[in-house]
Amino acid sequence: MSLHLSLKRKHLLHCNLIYSWSNMVLDKLGNSLQETLKKLVGAGRIDKHLVDEVVKDIQRALLQSDVNVKLVMQLSKEIKRRSLEEKVLAGMSPKEHVVRIIYDELVKILGESSKIQLKSQTIMMVGLQGSGKTTTVAKLARYFQRKGLKPAVICADTDRPGAYEQLKTHCDKMGVLCYGEPGSKDPVKIVQHGLAEIEKYDVKIIDTAGRHALESDLIKQMEEINAIAKPDHRLLILDAAIGQQASEQARVFHESINVTGVIITKLDGTAKGGGALSAVSETKTSIAFIGAGETIEDIERFDAQRFISRLLGMGDIKSLIERAEEALVEEEFDVEAMMRGKFTLKDMYNQMNAMNKLGPLKQIMQMLPLGGMGVKISDDMYEETGGKMKVYKVIMDSMNENEMTEPKVIGSSRIMRIARGSGKHPDDVRELLKYYKTMQRAMKGLRGGKMNMAKMMRKFGG
Ligand code: GDP
Ligand code: MG
């Protein structure tokens, strides 16, 4: 079935959206409501003893992964406090409750996503020798190239013999320009010349020298290159196996050149990369990318969930977090009322809130099965729909409790009052009420369990 939705059909879109969404929730409820309720009863209790126990496990995991001791202690304190103060989400066992909070706290430190955008910019790489800078310069160039930008790189490592050749070999493979002056001993000049040479390229990446240990002349060199190049990003490259020195290293680099992000390499090895967590905490930045392999393709945007699972040695954190998110959304629904056969404006309001929590409309739509049915939705359409939801919410905020729970009482004089109160046109209020009725019918159909998506569409003008 192929169906093209035009802007005029936005009504139908709202409907499908909430229909599908509700369907998902109700389906799930159908299967697991009993179990969820059962768990809920048992999960109300969470005591200090249990929290201490779980936190101890986590501390062990974090320390084994080389997370800085001070950081682990700070984390533990906050985790204990929140675990005892916050209420357990529906369907979560006490242990899962604590693990979810731990995850939350770790994400707070890690930052959820990279701030490196796909645009023209200059990036300078810093880090100790062998951390993977040169390899990562090539990987990053490849990354931007795949995204359609034109990268070029500069080799400003004048210490390591063959540094230029090493980088150029990688670059030649992907047809990326590599500027260097083999034989020169002046990295600052190389950067100056190089930047002039590659001026017209989109993304300029500068590889620098490293040392076995942090030495003042290395720091001085970084500062000079930084002053000349004025890079948009200064990325600290850390080997996943770096261990407890990560904090100290990050601190020194950060104090001298203000690190804007961390890349962690060699995650294909056995190290869990806990040092990176300490470095990120020290520099108040986030992990931009991770490297997991020796080829130039082995680079990925950082994924906090995956990283934390690895850090804690837990394979199932993703599903746990997903369930927690679902539980949060479900709390917004008056499920019992919906099951009893009543669907009020209040229920609809809660649904909209729940959908907002799930993220931008576009993302939700991608989760729904509409795509597979050949429904095409333009970006305009998403905006239009999102905008309507906001208007509806503002209107509903001007209704009183009685109107929200018994929409039948809303006659023309109330429509005028609600319109005035919300600063909207009476037609908007009427549109909302019409939309509500459509939704109510859809809900009835849902409960009957007979109506499928195709029928819905036909019925509402699809
Ligand atoms: P630099 O001294 O900081 O420039 O480090 P290099 O880029 O020369 O890398 C040092 C070594 O680590 C090289 O042998 C690389 O092939 C290797 N390497 C770099 N990144 C990774 C990675 O993500 N995984 C693996 N397995 N090896 C890596
Ligand atoms: Mg190098």
Short mmCIF file of C-alpha atoms and ligand atoms in Angstrom, two decimals:
data_model
loop_
_atom_site.label_atom_id
_atom_site.label_comp_id
_atom_site.label_asym_id
_atom_site.label_seq_id
_atom_site.Cartn_x
_atom_site.Cartn_y
_atom_site.Cartn_z
CA MET A 1 0.00 0.00 0.00
CA SER A 2 1.36 3.34 -0.94
CA LEU A 3 -0.10 6.41 0.57
CA HIS A 4 1.02 9.93 0.16
CA LEU A 5 0.03 12.34 2.88
CA SER A 6 -0.45 15.94 1.91
CA LEU A 7 -0.37 18.82 4.31
CA LYS A 8 -4.14 19.02 4.25
CA ARG A 9 -4.27 15.61 5.78
CA LYS A 10 -2.49 16.60 8.92
CA HIS A 11 -5.47 15.51 10.90
CA LEU A 12 -4.99 12.01 9.76
CA LEU A 13 -1.37 12.19 10.66
CA HIS A 14 -2.08 13.16 14.25
CA CYS A 15 -4.45 10.34 14.35
CA ASN A 16 -2.09 7.75 13.01
CA LEU A 17 0.59 9.01 15.26
CA ILE A 18 -1.34 8.63 18.44
CA TYR A 19 -3.13 5.58 17.18
CA SER A 20 0.10 3.76 16.48
CA TRP A 21 1.70 4.99 19.60
CA SER A 22 -1.24 3.97 21.74
CA ASN A 23 -1.35 0.71 19.95
CA MET A 24 2.21 0.02 20.91
CA VAL A 25 1.55 0.89 24.51
CA LEU A 26 -1.66 -1.05 24.71
CA ASP A 27 -0.20 -4.05 22.99
CA LYS A 28 2.57 -4.13 25.43
CA LEU A 29 0.16 -3.65 28.28
CA GLY A 30 -1.92 -6.49 27.04
CA ASN A 31 1.04 -8.78 27.37
CA SER A 32 2.75 -7.45 30.40
CA LEU A 33 0.29 -5.45 32.46
CA GLN A 34 -0.19 -8.25 34.95
CA GLU A 35 3.46 -8.80 35.35
CA THR A 36 4.25 -5.11 35.57
CA LEU A 37 1.73 -4.61 38.31
CA LYS A 38 3.02 -7.58 40.20
CA LYS A 39 6.56 -6.27 40.03
CA LEU A 40 5.43 -2.82 41.00
CA VAL A 41 4.03 -4.11 44.25
CA GLY A 42 7.25 -5.84 45.15
CA ALA A 43 9.51 -3.05 43.96
CA GLY A 44 8.28 -0.32 46.22
CA ARG A 45 10.90 -1.02 48.82
CA ILE A 46 14.40 0.08 48.34
CA ASP A 47 16.55 0.25 51.41
CA LYS A 48 19.96 1.51 52.30
CA HIS A 49 21.34 -1.98 52.58
CA LEU A 50 20.40 -2.82 48.98
CA VAL A 51 21.72 0.47 47.65
CA ASP A 52 25.02 0.00 49.45
CA GLU A 53 25.29 -3.43 47.97
CA VAL A 54 24.69 -2.36 44.38
CA VAL A 55 26.86 0.71 44.67
CA LYS A 56 29.69 -1.44 45.97
CA ASP A 57 29.42 -3.66 42.88
CA ILE A 58 29.51 -0.66 40.63
CA GLN A 59 32.44 0.89 42.44
CA ARG A 60 34.36 -2.31 41.89
CA ALA A 61 33.51 -2.32 38.19
CA LEU A 62 34.47 1.33 37.74
CA LEU A 63 37.76 1.02 39.60
CA GLN A 64 38.65 -2.08 37.62
CA SER A 65 38.02 -0.05 34.50
CA ASP A 66 40.49 2.55 35.72
CA VAL A 67 38.09 5.30 36.55
CA ASN A 68 39.70 7.82 38.83
CA VAL A 69 39.19 7.00 42.51
CA LYS A 70 38.02 10.46 43.51
CA LEU A 71 35.50 10.44 40.70
CA VAL A 72 34.18 7.03 41.75
CA MET A 73 33.65 8.32 45.27
CA GLN A 74 31.81 11.43 44.10
CA LEU A 75 29.64 9.32 41.86
CA SER A 76 28.82 6.85 44.63
CA LYS A 77 27.64 9.59 46.93
CA GLU A 78 25.24 11.01 44.38
CA ILE A 79 24.01 7.57 43.34
CA LYS A 80 23.21 6.63 46.92
CA ARG A 81 21.35 9.86 47.52
CA ARG A 82 19.23 9.60 44.39
CA SER A 83 18.54 5.89 44.76
CA LEU A 84 17.01 6.44 48.17
CA GLU A 85 15.18 9.65 47.35
CA GLU A 86 13.72 8.89 43.93
CA LYS A 87 10.79 6.62 43.44
CA VAL A 88 11.17 3.30 41.67
CA LEU A 89 9.79 3.32 38.14
CA ALA A 90 7.05 0.90 37.23
CA GLY A 91 8.40 -2.44 36.14
CA MET A 92 11.88 -1.88 37.54
CA SER A 93 13.32 -4.07 40.22
CA PRO A 94 15.13 -2.23 43.02
CA LYS A 95 18.45 -3.24 41.57
CA GLU A 96 17.48 -1.95 38.15
CA HIS A 97 16.37 1.27 39.75
CA VAL A 98 19.84 1.82 41.14
CA VAL A 99 21.56 0.78 37.93
CA ARG A 100 19.42 3.23 35.98
CA ILE A 101 20.51 6.06 38.26
CA ILE A 102 24.12 4.99 37.92
CA TYR A 103 23.73 5.08 34.18
CA ASP A 104 22.17 8.51 34.40
CA GLU A 105 25.03 9.85 36.49
CA LEU A 106 27.63 8.39 34.16
CA VAL A 107 25.91 9.93 31.16
CA LYS A 108 25.98 13.26 32.96
CA ILE A 109 29.74 13.05 33.08
CA LEU A 110 30.20 11.61 29.63
CA GLY A 111 27.91 14.01 27.86
CA GLU A 112 25.52 12.30 25.54
CA SER A 113 26.81 13.32 22.20
CA SER A 114 29.72 14.86 20.47
CA LYS A 115 29.86 18.55 19.83
CA ILE A 116 31.86 18.09 16.64
CA GLN A 117 29.61 19.15 13.82
CA LEU A 118 29.69 18.43 10.15
CA LYS A 119 30.96 21.77 8.95
CA SER A 120 34.12 23.59 7.99
CA GLN A 121 36.54 23.68 10.88
CA THR A 122 40.10 23.26 12.08
CA ILE A 123 40.91 20.46 14.48
CA MET A 124 44.12 19.98 16.40
CA MET A 125 45.00 16.61 17.88
CA VAL A 126 47.06 16.28 21.04
CA GLY A 127 48.18 13.37 23.17
CA LEU A 128 51.13 11.29 24.24
CA GLN A 129 53.21 9.21 21.88
CA GLY A 130 51.54 6.02 20.81
CA SER A 131 48.08 7.14 21.93
CA GLY A 132 46.87 6.86 18.34
CA LYS A 133 46.95 10.47 17.15
CA THR A 134 48.26 9.91 13.65
CA THR A 135 45.97 6.97 13.01
CA THR A 136 43.03 8.97 14.32
CA VAL A 137 43.87 11.99 12.15
CA ALA A 138 43.51 9.71 9.14
CA LYS A 139 40.32 8.14 10.52
CA LEU A 140 38.78 11.54 11.14
CA ALA A 141 39.68 12.73 7.66
CA ARG A 142 38.00 9.63 6.31
CA TYR A 143 34.96 10.25 8.51
CA PHE A 144 34.47 13.79 7.18
CA GLN A 145 35.16 12.64 3.64
CA ARG A 146 32.41 10.04 3.90
CA LYS A 147 30.07 12.76 5.11
CA GLY A 148 30.74 14.76 1.95
CA LEU A 149 33.17 17.34 3.32
CA LYS A 150 36.61 17.97 1.91
CA PRO A 151 39.28 17.27 4.54
CA ALA A 152 43.03 17.94 4.40
CA VAL A 153 45.63 17.19 7.03
CA ILE A 154 48.89 18.69 8.25
CA CYS A 155 51.68 16.69 9.81
CA ALA A 156 53.28 18.86 12.49
CA ASP A 157 55.11 16.01 14.19
CA THR A 158 58.79 16.80 13.70
CA ASP A 159 60.00 14.43 16.40
CA ARG A 160 59.12 11.02 15.21
CA PRO A 161 61.14 9.77 12.25
CA GLY A 162 58.82 8.93 9.37
CA ALA A 163 55.84 10.72 10.92
CA TYR A 164 54.97 12.41 7.63
CA GLU A 165 55.23 9.18 5.63
CA GLN A 166 53.05 7.38 8.14
CA LEU A 167 50.28 9.93 7.77
CA LYS A 168 50.71 10.32 4.04
CA THR A 169 50.40 6.59 3.45
CA HIS A 170 46.98 6.65 5.11
CA CYS A 171 45.97 9.79 3.21
CA ASP A 172 47.03 8.49 -0.18
CA LYS A 173 44.72 5.53 0.24
CA MET A 174 41.71 7.79 0.47
CA GLY A 175 42.90 10.59 -1.76
CA VAL A 176 43.22 13.16 1.01
CA LEU A 177 45.80 15.92 0.82
CA CYS A 178 48.55 15.61 3.43
CA TYR A 179 50.76 18.64 3.98
CA GLY A 180 54.17 18.16 5.56
CA GLU A 181 57.77 19.33 5.46
CA PRO A 182 59.88 16.24 6.09
CA GLY A 183 63.20 17.29 7.54
CA SER A 184 61.91 20.50 9.11
CA LYS A 185 62.31 20.93 12.86
CA ASP A 186 59.82 23.75 13.24
CA PRO A 187 56.27 22.50 13.76
CA VAL A 188 54.85 25.99 14.22
CA LYS A 189 56.12 27.06 10.79
CA ILE A 190 54.77 23.86 9.23
CA VAL A 191 51.33 24.60 10.61
CA GLN A 192 51.52 28.17 9.38
CA HIS A 193 52.53 27.11 5.87
CA GLY A 194 50.16 24.17 5.87
CA LEU A 195 47.10 26.19 6.79
CA ALA A 196 47.83 28.63 3.97
CA GLU A 197 48.26 25.73 1.58
CA ILE A 198 45.00 23.97 2.48
CA GLU A 199 42.96 27.11 3.01
CA LYS A 200 40.24 26.05 0.59
CA TYR A 201 39.52 22.71 2.27
CA ASP A 202 36.56 22.27 4.60
CA VAL A 203 38.04 20.36 7.50
CA LYS A 204 41.69 20.91 8.42
CA ILE A 205 43.18 18.41 10.82
CA ILE A 206 46.57 18.94 12.47
CA ASP A 207 48.61 16.00 13.73
CA THR A 208 51.12 16.89 16.42
CA ALA A 209 54.06 15.26 18.16
CA GLY A 210 53.76 13.29 21.37
CA ARG A 211 56.23 12.33 24.07
CA HIS A 212 56.52 9.32 26.30
CA ALA A 213 55.65 11.52 29.22
CA LEU A 214 54.31 14.99 29.71
CA GLU A 215 57.21 17.37 29.32
CA SER A 216 57.21 21.11 29.44
CA ASP A 217 58.66 21.52 25.95
CA LEU A 218 55.83 19.46 24.50
CA ILE A 219 53.30 21.64 26.27
CA LYS A 220 55.04 24.76 25.03
CA GLN A 221 54.90 23.45 21.48
CA MET A 222 51.18 22.69 21.78
CA GLU A 223 50.55 26.21 23.02
CA GLU A 224 52.45 27.74 20.12
CA ILE A 225 50.64 25.66 17.51
CA ASN A 226 47.36 26.47 19.19
CA ALA A 227 48.11 30.19 19.04
CA ILE A 228 48.94 30.04 15.33
CA ALA A 229 46.22 27.68 14.17
CA LYS A 230 43.39 28.89 16.42
CA PRO A 231 41.66 25.54 15.97
CA ASP A 232 37.92 25.19 16.58
CA HIS A 233 38.61 21.94 18.39
CA ARG A 234 41.51 20.63 20.41
CA LEU A 235 40.98 16.93 20.83
CA LEU A 236 42.84 14.89 23.38
CA ILE A 237 43.61 11.39 22.13
CA LEU A 238 43.74 8.74 24.83
CA ASP A 239 44.59 5.08 24.62
CA ALA A 240 41.78 3.08 26.25
CA ALA A 241 44.40 1.36 28.37
CA ILE A 242 45.78 4.56 29.85
CA GLY A 243 44.63 3.81 33.37
CA GLN A 244 44.86 6.14 36.33
CA GLN A 245 47.18 8.70 34.71
CA ALA A 246 44.33 9.83 32.49
CA SER A 247 43.16 12.51 34.89
CA GLU A 248 46.56 14.06 35.32
CA GLN A 249 47.26 14.06 31.60
CA ALA A 250 43.93 15.55 30.77
CA ARG A 251 44.42 18.23 33.39
CA VAL A 252 47.82 19.33 32.07
CA PHE A 253 46.70 19.45 28.45
CA HIS A 254 43.50 21.17 29.41
CA GLU A 255 45.25 23.86 31.42
CA SER A 256 47.55 24.68 28.57
CA ILE A 257 45.31 24.55 25.50
CA ASN A 258 41.74 24.11 26.73
CA VAL A 259 40.76 20.67 25.43
CA THR A 260 37.35 20.63 23.72
CA GLY A 261 36.81 16.90 23.43
CA VAL A 262 38.31 13.46 23.92
CA ILE A 263 38.85 10.63 21.48
CA ILE A 264 39.49 7.26 22.94
CA THR A 265 41.39 4.74 20.86
CA LYS A 266 42.06 1.00 20.90
CA LEU A 267 38.68 0.08 22.29
CA ASP A 268 39.00 -3.07 20.19
CA GLY A 269 41.44 -4.30 22.82
CA THR A 270 40.70 -5.54 26.31
CA ALA A 271 40.80 -2.17 28.09
CA LYS A 272 37.48 -0.84 29.21
CA GLY A 273 38.40 2.79 28.78
CA GLY A 274 37.63 4.04 32.26
CA GLY A 275 40.47 6.54 31.97
CA ALA A 276 38.49 8.37 29.36
CA LEU A 277 35.72 8.93 31.87
CA SER A 278 38.18 10.57 34.24
CA ALA A 279 39.60 12.69 31.42
CA VAL A 280 36.17 13.83 30.35
CA SER A 281 35.30 14.72 33.90
CA GLU A 282 38.57 16.63 34.27
CA THR A 283 38.11 18.66 31.08
CA LYS A 284 34.33 19.04 31.41
CA THR A 285 34.02 17.94 27.80
CA SER A 286 32.64 14.83 26.16
CA ILE A 287 33.97 11.90 24.19
CA ALA A 288 33.71 12.86 20.57
CA PHE A 289 34.71 9.64 18.84
CA ILE A 290 36.04 6.24 19.61
CA GLY A 291 38.56 4.24 17.65
CA ALA A 292 38.33 0.49 17.60
CA GLY A 293 40.77 -0.91 15.08
CA GLU A 294 43.80 -0.11 12.99
CA THR A 295 42.17 0.69 9.65
CA ILE A 296 41.01 4.17 8.72
CA GLU A 297 37.40 3.04 8.74
CA ASP A 298 37.50 2.05 12.40
CA ILE A 299 36.06 5.20 13.88
CA GLU A 300 32.64 5.79 15.35
CA ARG A 301 30.70 8.55 16.95
CA PHE A 302 30.62 7.98 20.66
CA ASP A 303 27.66 6.02 22.00
CA ALA A 304 27.26 6.55 25.76
CA GLN A 305 25.07 3.50 26.30
CA ARG A 306 27.48 1.14 24.71
CA PHE A 307 30.43 2.68 26.45
CA ILE A 308 28.82 2.48 29.86
CA SER A 309 27.73 -1.11 29.32
CA ARG A 310 31.35 -1.91 28.67
CA LEU A 311 32.58 0.10 31.62
CA LEU A 312 30.24 -1.66 34.02
CA GLY A 313 30.67 -5.01 32.36
CA MET A 314 26.93 -5.23 31.78
CA GLY A 315 25.59 -6.40 28.47
CA ASP A 316 21.97 -5.55 29.03
CA ILE A 317 22.07 -1.91 29.99
CA LYS A 318 20.51 -0.83 26.72
CA SER A 319 17.34 -2.79 27.24
CA LEU A 320 17.21 -1.69 30.84
CA ILE A 321 17.38 1.97 29.84
CA GLU A 322 14.81 1.46 27.14
CA ARG A 323 12.45 -0.08 29.63
CA ALA A 324 13.03 2.80 32.03
CA GLU A 325 12.18 5.29 29.30
CA GLU A 326 9.02 3.39 28.47
CA ALA A 327 8.03 3.29 32.11
CA LEU A 328 8.48 7.03 32.37
CA VAL A 329 6.22 7.52 29.39
CA GLU A 330 3.63 5.06 30.63
CA GLU A 331 3.29 6.95 33.86
CA GLU A 332 1.74 9.73 31.83
CA PHE A 333 -1.13 7.57 30.69
CA ASP A 334 -4.20 6.93 32.75
CA VAL A 335 -4.11 3.38 31.56
CA GLU A 336 -6.90 2.15 33.76
CA ALA A 337 -9.33 4.76 32.52
CA MET A 338 -8.42 3.97 28.95
CA MET A 339 -9.01 0.29 29.56
CA ARG A 340 -12.35 0.98 31.18
CA GLY A 341 -13.47 2.64 28.01
CA LYS A 342 -13.16 6.28 28.83
CA PHE A 343 -10.92 8.53 26.83
CA THR A 344 -11.04 12.13 28.00
CA LEU A 345 -9.30 15.29 26.96
CA LYS A 346 -7.11 14.74 29.96
CA ASP A 347 -5.97 11.39 28.58
CA MET A 348 -5.24 13.01 25.27
CA TYR A 349 -3.28 15.75 26.99
CA ASN A 350 -1.21 13.17 28.83
CA GLN A 351 -0.57 11.31 25.61
CA MET A 352 0.76 14.45 24.02
CA ASN A 353 3.03 15.04 26.97
CA ALA A 354 4.25 11.51 26.84
CA MET A 355 5.00 11.89 23.17
CA ASN A 356 6.91 15.06 23.80
CA LYS A 357 9.06 13.26 26.29
CA LEU A 358 9.95 10.68 23.71
CA GLY A 359 11.63 13.29 21.61
CA PRO A 360 11.02 15.21 18.44
CA LEU A 361 8.12 14.04 16.34
CA LYS A 362 10.34 12.96 13.53
CA GLN A 363 12.12 10.53 15.78
CA ILE A 364 8.88 9.07 17.05
CA MET A 365 7.61 8.67 13.52
CA GLN A 366 10.67 6.71 12.62
CA MET A 367 9.87 4.30 15.40
CA LEU A 368 6.38 3.72 14.12
CA PRO A 369 5.51 1.27 11.39
CA LEU A 370 4.19 3.99 9.07
CA GLY A 371 7.39 4.10 7.04
CA GLY A 372 7.02 0.49 6.09
CA MET A 373 3.57 1.21 4.75
CA GLY A 374 4.91 3.64 2.22
CA VAL A 375 3.75 6.76 4.03
CA LYS A 376 5.91 9.70 3.10
CA ILE A 377 6.07 12.65 5.41
CA SER A 378 7.89 15.83 4.52
CA ASP A 379 9.85 17.91 7.01
CA ASP A 380 7.22 20.67 6.69
CA MET A 381 4.67 18.20 7.80
CA TYR A 382 6.53 17.34 10.98
CA GLU A 383 6.77 20.98 11.86
CA GLU A 384 3.13 21.55 11.11
CA THR A 385 2.10 18.64 13.26
CA GLY A 386 4.39 19.58 16.12
CA GLY A 387 3.03 23.12 15.97
CA LYS A 388 -0.57 21.95 16.19
CA MET A 389 0.19 19.85 19.23
CA LYS A 390 1.55 22.91 20.97
CA VAL A 391 -1.56 24.94 20.12
CA TYR A 392 -3.78 22.15 21.41
CA LYS A 393 -1.87 21.99 24.64
CA VAL A 394 -2.13 25.72 25.21
CA ILE A 395 -5.89 25.50 24.64
CA MET A 396 -6.28 22.59 27.01
CA ASP A 397 -4.32 24.50 29.63
CA SER A 398 -7.18 27.00 29.63
CA MET A 399 -9.82 24.39 30.35
CA ASN A 400 -10.99 23.53 33.80
CA GLU A 401 -10.92 20.09 35.37
CA ASN A 402 -14.55 19.44 34.57
CA GLU A 403 -14.11 20.27 30.90
CA MET A 404 -11.02 18.09 30.68
CA THR A 405 -12.68 15.05 32.19
CA GLU A 406 -16.15 15.58 30.70
CA PRO A 407 -15.55 17.22 27.31
CA LYS A 408 -19.25 16.87 26.54
CA VAL A 409 -19.98 19.96 28.65
CA ILE A 410 -18.05 22.22 26.27
CA GLY A 411 -20.67 24.21 24.37
CA SER A 412 -20.32 27.37 22.30
CA SER A 413 -20.08 29.81 25.21
CA ARG A 414 -17.37 27.74 26.82
CA ILE A 415 -15.56 27.57 23.49
CA MET A 416 -15.48 31.37 23.42
CA ARG A 417 -14.20 31.55 26.99
CA ILE A 418 -11.50 28.94 26.37
CA ALA A 419 -10.43 30.72 23.19
CA ARG A 420 -10.12 34.02 25.04
CA GLY A 421 -8.29 32.43 27.95
CA SER A 422 -5.74 30.72 25.74
CA GLY A 423 -5.33 33.58 23.30
CA LYS A 424 -6.40 31.32 20.40
CA HIS A 425 -9.14 31.55 17.84
CA PRO A 426 -12.46 29.79 18.61
CA ASP A 427 -11.89 27.81 15.39
CA ASP A 428 -8.75 26.37 16.94
CA VAL A 429 -10.77 25.22 19.92
CA ARG A 430 -13.34 23.63 17.62
CA GLU A 431 -10.60 21.94 15.67
CA LEU A 432 -9.16 20.54 18.87
CA LEU A 433 -12.55 19.17 19.90
CA LYS A 434 -13.00 17.57 16.51
CA TYR A 435 -9.58 16.06 16.77
CA TYR A 436 -10.42 14.77 20.23
CA LYS A 437 -13.55 13.08 18.93
CA THR A 438 -11.57 11.42 16.18
CA MET A 439 -9.11 10.18 18.72
CA GLN A 440 -11.85 8.97 21.00
CA ARG A 441 -13.35 6.93 18.19
CA ALA A 442 -9.93 5.56 17.41
CA MET A 443 -9.53 4.51 21.00
CA LYS A 444 -12.84 2.72 20.97
CA GLY A 445 -11.77 0.94 17.85
CA LEU A 446 -8.56 -0.01 19.53
CA ARG A 447 -10.29 -1.50 22.48
CA GLY A 448 -12.50 -3.47 20.20
CA GLY A 449 -9.27 -4.84 18.90
CA LYS A 450 -10.76 -5.32 15.48
CA MET A 451 -9.61 -2.23 13.75
CA ASN A 452 -6.34 -2.35 11.98
CA MET A 453 -4.28 0.41 10.55
CA ALA A 454 -5.65 0.16 7.04
CA LYS A 455 -9.23 0.38 8.24
CA MET A 456 -8.36 3.37 10.37
CA MET A 457 -7.00 5.18 7.41
CA ARG A 458 -10.02 4.52 5.27
CA LYS A 459 -12.35 5.54 8.00
CA PHE A 460 -10.67 8.84 8.62
CA GLY A 461 -10.30 9.84 5.04
CA GLY A 462 -7.09 8.07 4.06
P1 GDP B 1 50.59 8.47 17.81
O1 GDP B 1 51.97 8.25 18.27
O2 GDP B 1 49.76 9.09 18.88
O3 GDP B 1 50.52 9.21 16.52
O4 GDP B 1 49.95 7.02 17.58
P2 GDP B 1 49.77 6.20 16.22
O5 GDP B 1 48.66 6.72 15.45
O6 GDP B 1 51.09 6.11 15.53
O7 GDP B 1 49.34 4.80 16.80
C1 GDP B 1 50.19 3.99 17.60
C2 GDP B 1 49.81 2.53 17.37
O8 GDP B 1 48.50 2.27 17.81
C3 GDP B 1 49.86 2.15 15.90
O9 GDP B 1 50.43 0.87 15.79
C4 GDP B 1 48.41 2.11 15.50
O10 GDP B 1 48.16 1.21 14.46
C5 GDP B 1 47.75 1.68 16.78
N1 GDP B 1 46.36 2.12 16.88
C6 GDP B 1 45.87 3.37 16.82
N2 GDP B 1 44.53 3.40 17.01
C7 GDP B 1 44.16 2.11 17.20
C8 GDP B 1 42.90 1.46 17.47
O11 GDP B 1 41.81 2.06 17.59
N3 GDP B 1 42.94 0.10 17.63
C9 GDP B 1 44.10 -0.60 17.52
N4 GDP B 1 44.04 -1.93 17.67
N5 GDP B 1 45.27 -0.03 17.29
C10 GDP B 1 45.33 1.31 17.13
MG MG B 2 51.94 10.22 15.47
#
